[in-house]
Short mmCIF file of C-alpha atoms in Angstrom, two decimals:
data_model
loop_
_atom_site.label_atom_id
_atom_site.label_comp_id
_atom_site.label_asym_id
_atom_site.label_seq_id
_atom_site.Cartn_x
_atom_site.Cartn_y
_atom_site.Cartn_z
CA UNK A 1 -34.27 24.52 -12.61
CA UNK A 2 -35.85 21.07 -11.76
CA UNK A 3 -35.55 19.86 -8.38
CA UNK A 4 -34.06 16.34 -8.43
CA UNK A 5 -36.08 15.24 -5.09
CA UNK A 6 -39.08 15.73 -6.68
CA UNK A 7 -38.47 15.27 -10.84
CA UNK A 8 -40.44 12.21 -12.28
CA UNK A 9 -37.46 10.94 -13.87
CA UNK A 10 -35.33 11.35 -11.35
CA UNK A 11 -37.37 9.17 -9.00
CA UNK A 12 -38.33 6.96 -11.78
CA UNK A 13 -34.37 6.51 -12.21
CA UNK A 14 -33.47 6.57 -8.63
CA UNK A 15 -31.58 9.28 -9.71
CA UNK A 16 -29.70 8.15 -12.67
CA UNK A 17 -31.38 10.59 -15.39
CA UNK A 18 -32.47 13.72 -15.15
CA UNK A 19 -34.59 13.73 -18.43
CA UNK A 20 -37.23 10.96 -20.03
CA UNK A 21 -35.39 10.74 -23.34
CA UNK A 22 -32.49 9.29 -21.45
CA UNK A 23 -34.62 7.22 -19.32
CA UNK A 24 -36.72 6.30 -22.64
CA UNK A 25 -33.61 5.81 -24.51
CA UNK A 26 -32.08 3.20 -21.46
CA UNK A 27 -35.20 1.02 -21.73
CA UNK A 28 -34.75 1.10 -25.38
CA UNK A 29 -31.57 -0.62 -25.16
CA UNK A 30 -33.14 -3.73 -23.44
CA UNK A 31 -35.53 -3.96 -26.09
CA UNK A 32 -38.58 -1.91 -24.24
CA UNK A 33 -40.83 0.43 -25.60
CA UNK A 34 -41.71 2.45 -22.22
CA UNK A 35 -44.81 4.09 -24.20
CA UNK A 36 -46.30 0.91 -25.29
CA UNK A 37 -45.31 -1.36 -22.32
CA UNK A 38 -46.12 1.19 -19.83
CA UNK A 39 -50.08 1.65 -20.91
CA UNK A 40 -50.49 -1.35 -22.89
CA UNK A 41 -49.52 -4.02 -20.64
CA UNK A 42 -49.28 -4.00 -16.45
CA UNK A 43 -46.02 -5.61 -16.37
CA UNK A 44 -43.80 -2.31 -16.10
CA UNK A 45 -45.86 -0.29 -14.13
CA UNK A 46 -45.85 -2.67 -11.27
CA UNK A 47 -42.04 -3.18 -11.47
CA UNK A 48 -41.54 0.27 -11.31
CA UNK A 49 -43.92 0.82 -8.58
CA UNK A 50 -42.58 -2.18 -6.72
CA UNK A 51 -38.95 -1.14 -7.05
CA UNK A 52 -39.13 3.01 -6.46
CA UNK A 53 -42.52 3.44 -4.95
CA UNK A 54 -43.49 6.27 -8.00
CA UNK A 55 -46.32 4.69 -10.25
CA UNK A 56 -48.14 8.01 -9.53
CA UNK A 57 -45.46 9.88 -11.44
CA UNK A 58 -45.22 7.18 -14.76
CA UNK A 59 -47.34 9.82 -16.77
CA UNK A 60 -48.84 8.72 -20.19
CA UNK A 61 -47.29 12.66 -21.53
CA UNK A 62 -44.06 12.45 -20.31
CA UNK A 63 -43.56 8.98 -22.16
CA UNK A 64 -44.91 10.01 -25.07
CA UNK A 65 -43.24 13.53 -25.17
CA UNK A 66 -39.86 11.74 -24.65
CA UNK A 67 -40.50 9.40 -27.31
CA UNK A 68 -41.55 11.85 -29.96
CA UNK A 69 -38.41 13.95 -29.00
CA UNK A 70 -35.94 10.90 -29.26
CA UNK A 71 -37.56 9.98 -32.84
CA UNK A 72 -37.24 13.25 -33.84
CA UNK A 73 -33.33 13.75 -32.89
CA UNK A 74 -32.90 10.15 -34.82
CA UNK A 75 -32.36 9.12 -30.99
CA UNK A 76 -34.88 5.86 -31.64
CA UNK A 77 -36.34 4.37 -34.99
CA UNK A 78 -38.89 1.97 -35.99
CA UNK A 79 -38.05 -0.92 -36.75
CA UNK A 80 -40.95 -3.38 -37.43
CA UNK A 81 -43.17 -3.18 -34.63
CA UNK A 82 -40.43 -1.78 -32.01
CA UNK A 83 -38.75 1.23 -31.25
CA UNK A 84 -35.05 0.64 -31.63
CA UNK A 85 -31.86 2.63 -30.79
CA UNK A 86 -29.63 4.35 -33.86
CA UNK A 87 -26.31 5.02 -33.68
CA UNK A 88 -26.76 8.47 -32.05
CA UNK A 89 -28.54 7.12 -29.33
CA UNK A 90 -25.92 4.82 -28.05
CA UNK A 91 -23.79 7.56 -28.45
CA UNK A 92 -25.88 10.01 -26.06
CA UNK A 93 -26.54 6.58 -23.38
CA UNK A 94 -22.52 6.10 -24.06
CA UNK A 95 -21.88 9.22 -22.58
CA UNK A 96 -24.32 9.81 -19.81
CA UNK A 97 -23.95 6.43 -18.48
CA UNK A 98 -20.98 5.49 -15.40
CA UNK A 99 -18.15 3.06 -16.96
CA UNK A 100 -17.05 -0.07 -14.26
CA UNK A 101 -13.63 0.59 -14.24
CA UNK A 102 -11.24 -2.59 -14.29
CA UNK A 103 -7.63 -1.34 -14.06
CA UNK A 104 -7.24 0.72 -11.20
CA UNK A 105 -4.09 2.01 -9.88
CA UNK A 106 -2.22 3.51 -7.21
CA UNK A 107 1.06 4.77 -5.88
CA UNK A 108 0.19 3.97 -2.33
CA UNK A 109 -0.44 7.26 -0.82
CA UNK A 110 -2.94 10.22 0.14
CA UNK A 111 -2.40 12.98 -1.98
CA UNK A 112 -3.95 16.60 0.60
CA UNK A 113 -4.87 19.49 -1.77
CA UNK A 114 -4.94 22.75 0.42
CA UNK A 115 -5.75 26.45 -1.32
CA UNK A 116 -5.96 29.58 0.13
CA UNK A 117 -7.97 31.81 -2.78
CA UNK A 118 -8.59 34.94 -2.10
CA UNK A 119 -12.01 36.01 -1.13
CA UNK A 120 -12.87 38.21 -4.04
CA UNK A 121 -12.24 35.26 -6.11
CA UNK A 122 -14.65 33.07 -4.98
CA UNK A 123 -16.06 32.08 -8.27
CA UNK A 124 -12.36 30.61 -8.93
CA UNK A 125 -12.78 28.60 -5.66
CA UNK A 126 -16.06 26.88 -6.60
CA UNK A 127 -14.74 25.88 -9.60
CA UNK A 128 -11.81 24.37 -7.58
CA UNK A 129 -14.15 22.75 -5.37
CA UNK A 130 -16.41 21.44 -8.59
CA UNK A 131 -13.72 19.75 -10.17
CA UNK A 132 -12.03 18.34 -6.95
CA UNK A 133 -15.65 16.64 -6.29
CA UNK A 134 -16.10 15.21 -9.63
CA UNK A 135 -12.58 14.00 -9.96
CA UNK A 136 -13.61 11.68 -6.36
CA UNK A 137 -11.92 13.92 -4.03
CA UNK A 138 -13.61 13.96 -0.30
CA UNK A 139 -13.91 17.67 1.15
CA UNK A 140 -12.35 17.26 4.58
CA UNK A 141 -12.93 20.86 6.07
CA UNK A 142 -13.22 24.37 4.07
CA UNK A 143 -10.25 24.48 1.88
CA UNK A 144 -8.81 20.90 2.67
CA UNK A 145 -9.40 17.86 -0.01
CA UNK A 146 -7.81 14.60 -0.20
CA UNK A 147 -7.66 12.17 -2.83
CA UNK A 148 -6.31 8.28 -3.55
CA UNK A 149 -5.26 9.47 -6.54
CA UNK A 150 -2.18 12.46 -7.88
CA UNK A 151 -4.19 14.71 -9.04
CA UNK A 152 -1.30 17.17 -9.36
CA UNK A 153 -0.83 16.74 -13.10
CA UNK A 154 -4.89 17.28 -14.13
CA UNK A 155 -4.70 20.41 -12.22
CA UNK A 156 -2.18 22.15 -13.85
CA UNK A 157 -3.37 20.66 -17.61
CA UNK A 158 -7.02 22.29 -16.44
CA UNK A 159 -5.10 25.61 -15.36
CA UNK A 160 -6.47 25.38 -11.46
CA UNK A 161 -3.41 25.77 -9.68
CA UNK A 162 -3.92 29.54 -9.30
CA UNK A 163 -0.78 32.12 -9.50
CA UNK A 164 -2.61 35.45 -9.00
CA UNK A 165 -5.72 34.78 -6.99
CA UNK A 166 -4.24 32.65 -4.47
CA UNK A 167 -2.38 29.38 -3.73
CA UNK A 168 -2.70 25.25 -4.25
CA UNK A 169 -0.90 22.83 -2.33
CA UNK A 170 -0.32 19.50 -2.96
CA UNK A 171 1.37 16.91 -0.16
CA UNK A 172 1.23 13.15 0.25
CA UNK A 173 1.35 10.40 3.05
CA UNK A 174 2.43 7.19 2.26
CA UNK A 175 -1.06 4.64 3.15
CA UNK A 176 1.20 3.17 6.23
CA UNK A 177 1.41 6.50 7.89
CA UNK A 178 -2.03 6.56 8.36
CA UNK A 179 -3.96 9.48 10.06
CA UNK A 180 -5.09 10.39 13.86
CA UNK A 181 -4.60 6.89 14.71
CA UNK A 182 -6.48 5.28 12.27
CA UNK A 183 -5.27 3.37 9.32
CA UNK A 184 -5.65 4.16 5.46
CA UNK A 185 -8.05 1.76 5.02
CA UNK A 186 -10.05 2.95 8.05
CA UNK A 187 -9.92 6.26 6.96
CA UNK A 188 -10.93 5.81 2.81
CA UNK A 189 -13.76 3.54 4.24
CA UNK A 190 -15.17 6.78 6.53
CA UNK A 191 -14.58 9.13 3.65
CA UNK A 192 -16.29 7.53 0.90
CA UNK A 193 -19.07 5.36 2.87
CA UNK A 194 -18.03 2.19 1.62
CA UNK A 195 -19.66 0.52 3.56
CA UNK A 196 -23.30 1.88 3.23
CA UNK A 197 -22.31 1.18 -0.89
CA UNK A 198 -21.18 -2.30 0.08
CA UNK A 199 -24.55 -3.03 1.58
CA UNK A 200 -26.48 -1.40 -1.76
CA UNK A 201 -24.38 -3.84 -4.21
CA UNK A 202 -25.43 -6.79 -1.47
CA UNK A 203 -28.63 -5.90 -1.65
CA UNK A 204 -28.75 -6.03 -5.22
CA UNK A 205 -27.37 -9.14 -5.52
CA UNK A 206 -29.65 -11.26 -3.88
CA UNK A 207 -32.09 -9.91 -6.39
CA UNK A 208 -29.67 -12.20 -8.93
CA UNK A 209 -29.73 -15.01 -6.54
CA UNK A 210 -33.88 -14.87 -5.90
CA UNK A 211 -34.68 -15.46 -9.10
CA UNK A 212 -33.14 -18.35 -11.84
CA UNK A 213 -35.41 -16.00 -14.85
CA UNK A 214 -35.52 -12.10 -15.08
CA UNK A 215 -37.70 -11.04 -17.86
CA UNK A 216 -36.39 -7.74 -19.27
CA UNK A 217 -38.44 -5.69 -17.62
CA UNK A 218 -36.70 -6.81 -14.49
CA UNK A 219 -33.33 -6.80 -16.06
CA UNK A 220 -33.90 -3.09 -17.35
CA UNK A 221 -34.86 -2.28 -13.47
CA UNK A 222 -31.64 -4.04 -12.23
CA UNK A 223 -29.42 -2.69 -14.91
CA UNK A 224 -30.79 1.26 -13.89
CA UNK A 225 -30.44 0.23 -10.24
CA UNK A 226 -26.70 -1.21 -10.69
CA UNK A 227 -25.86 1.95 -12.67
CA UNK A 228 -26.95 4.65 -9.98
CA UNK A 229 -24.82 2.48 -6.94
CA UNK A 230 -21.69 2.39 -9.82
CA UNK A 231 -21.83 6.14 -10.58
CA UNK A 232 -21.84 7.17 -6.40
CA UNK A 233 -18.80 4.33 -6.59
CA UNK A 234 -15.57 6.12 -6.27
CA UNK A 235 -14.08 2.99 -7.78
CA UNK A 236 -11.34 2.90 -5.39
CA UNK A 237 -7.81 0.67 -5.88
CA UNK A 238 -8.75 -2.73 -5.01
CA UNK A 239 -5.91 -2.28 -2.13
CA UNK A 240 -8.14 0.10 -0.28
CA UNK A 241 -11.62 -1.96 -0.47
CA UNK A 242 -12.79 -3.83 2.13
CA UNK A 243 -12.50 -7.86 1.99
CA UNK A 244 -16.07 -9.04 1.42
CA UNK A 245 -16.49 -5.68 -1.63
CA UNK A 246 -19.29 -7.16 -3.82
CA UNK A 247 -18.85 -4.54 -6.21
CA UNK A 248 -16.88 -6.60 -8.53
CA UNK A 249 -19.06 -9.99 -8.19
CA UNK A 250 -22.54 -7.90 -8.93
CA UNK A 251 -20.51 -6.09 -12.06
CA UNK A 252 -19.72 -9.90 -13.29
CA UNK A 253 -23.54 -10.60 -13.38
CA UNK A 254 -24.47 -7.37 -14.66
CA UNK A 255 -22.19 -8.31 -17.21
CA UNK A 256 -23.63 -11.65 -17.74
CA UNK A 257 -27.03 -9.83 -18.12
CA UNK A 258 -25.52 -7.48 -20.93
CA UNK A 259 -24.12 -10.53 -23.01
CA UNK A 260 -27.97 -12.70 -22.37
CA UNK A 261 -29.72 -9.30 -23.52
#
């Protein structure tokens, strides 16, 4: 298995892919040819090394491997002079890639999962704990998750509230109870590092604001960066954000970048 720390793609990606076809297949959609731009012109290279510090790992083989690969599985054809996407490669990027969530509600509470699975069946409780994290729930101690949103009816449609090997709870506070003195708002802001997240969409920003002209080589590096922030966003109810969230004003020019490309 491929250790994400040190993967080219990875890096390349800050994270976002895992393998150069998807990575290939991104740039693709902004009208690059990684192949060709990376070792015919400069222009790329130096973005990439400017923006993730990894120039040493933007190998001629691993561009051109990708590429052959993404022709071959009808990922990318040629079109003219460029490489373009088919249908089946939107498809893959539609899947892989996080979705900015507009609508976003909530019934104004906490909602605790607590299990007690038996210890022979601790297969069963990593799955448990799997799901919990990708569905945005925040571990609090062994055993004890909580979650903005009532999760109650995807665990029993999924079949992980457990009969034989042990036990699932599911309670709720309403968000004015608050907990150990500290208010919901407090609390969701500690739990899912808002504001560490807060500062990443700020900083991304000001890229929008430095510059009146971003060629697409620059848009393709803020697109990838916007992405990787989005998918460690829980997207949260806009009730629970904090006041000055930029997360919806740098989604409005990503946006405007989408309709321009």
């Amino acid at each position: 298995m491929k250790n994400n720390k040190t993967d080219p793609v990875s890096v390349i990606s800050a994270g976002l892919f895992v393998t150069g076809v998807d990575l290939i297949l991104f740039a693709a959609s902004f009208g690059l040819n990684l192949y060709a731009a990376g070792f015919s012109h400069k222009g790329i290279v130096k973005i990439l090394r400017n923006s993730f510090e990894l120039a040493a790992f933007f190998r001629e083989k691993l561009l051109n491997s990708g590429t052959a690969y993404a022709r071959k599985k009808d990922y990318l054809e040629n079109r003219r002079r460029d490489l373009v996407l088919t249908r089946a490669g939107r498809e893959r990027l539609k899947r892989l890639l996080p979705r900015y969530r507009k609508n976003r509600p909530w019934d104004g509470r906490l909602h605790l999962i607590t299990y007690d699975i038996k210890e022979t069946k601790k297969e069963k409780r990593q799955q448990l704990a799997r799901w919990l994290a990708a569905h945005r729930a925040v571990k609090l101690q062994k055993s004890v998750w909580i979650s903005v949103a009532d999760l109650s009816r995807e665990l029993r449609q999924e079949n992980l509230i457990y009969q034989d090997e042990g036990i699932v709870l599911i309670s709720s506070l309403k968000s004015s109870e608050g907990i150990g003195g500290k208010t919901v708002q407090e609390l969701v802001e500690q739990w899912y590092h808002l504001f560490e997240l807060n500062r990443r969409y700020d900083n991304l920003l000001l890229l929008f604001k430095e510059k009146k002209f971003l060629t697409k080589e620059e848009k393709f590096i803020i697109k990838m960066r916007y992405l990787k922030i989005l998918k460690d966003d829980p997207q949260l109810p806009r009730q629970l954000l904090p006041k000055n969230w930029q997360g919806d004003v740098v989604y409005n020019y990503i946006n405007q970048l989408s309709i321009e490309n």
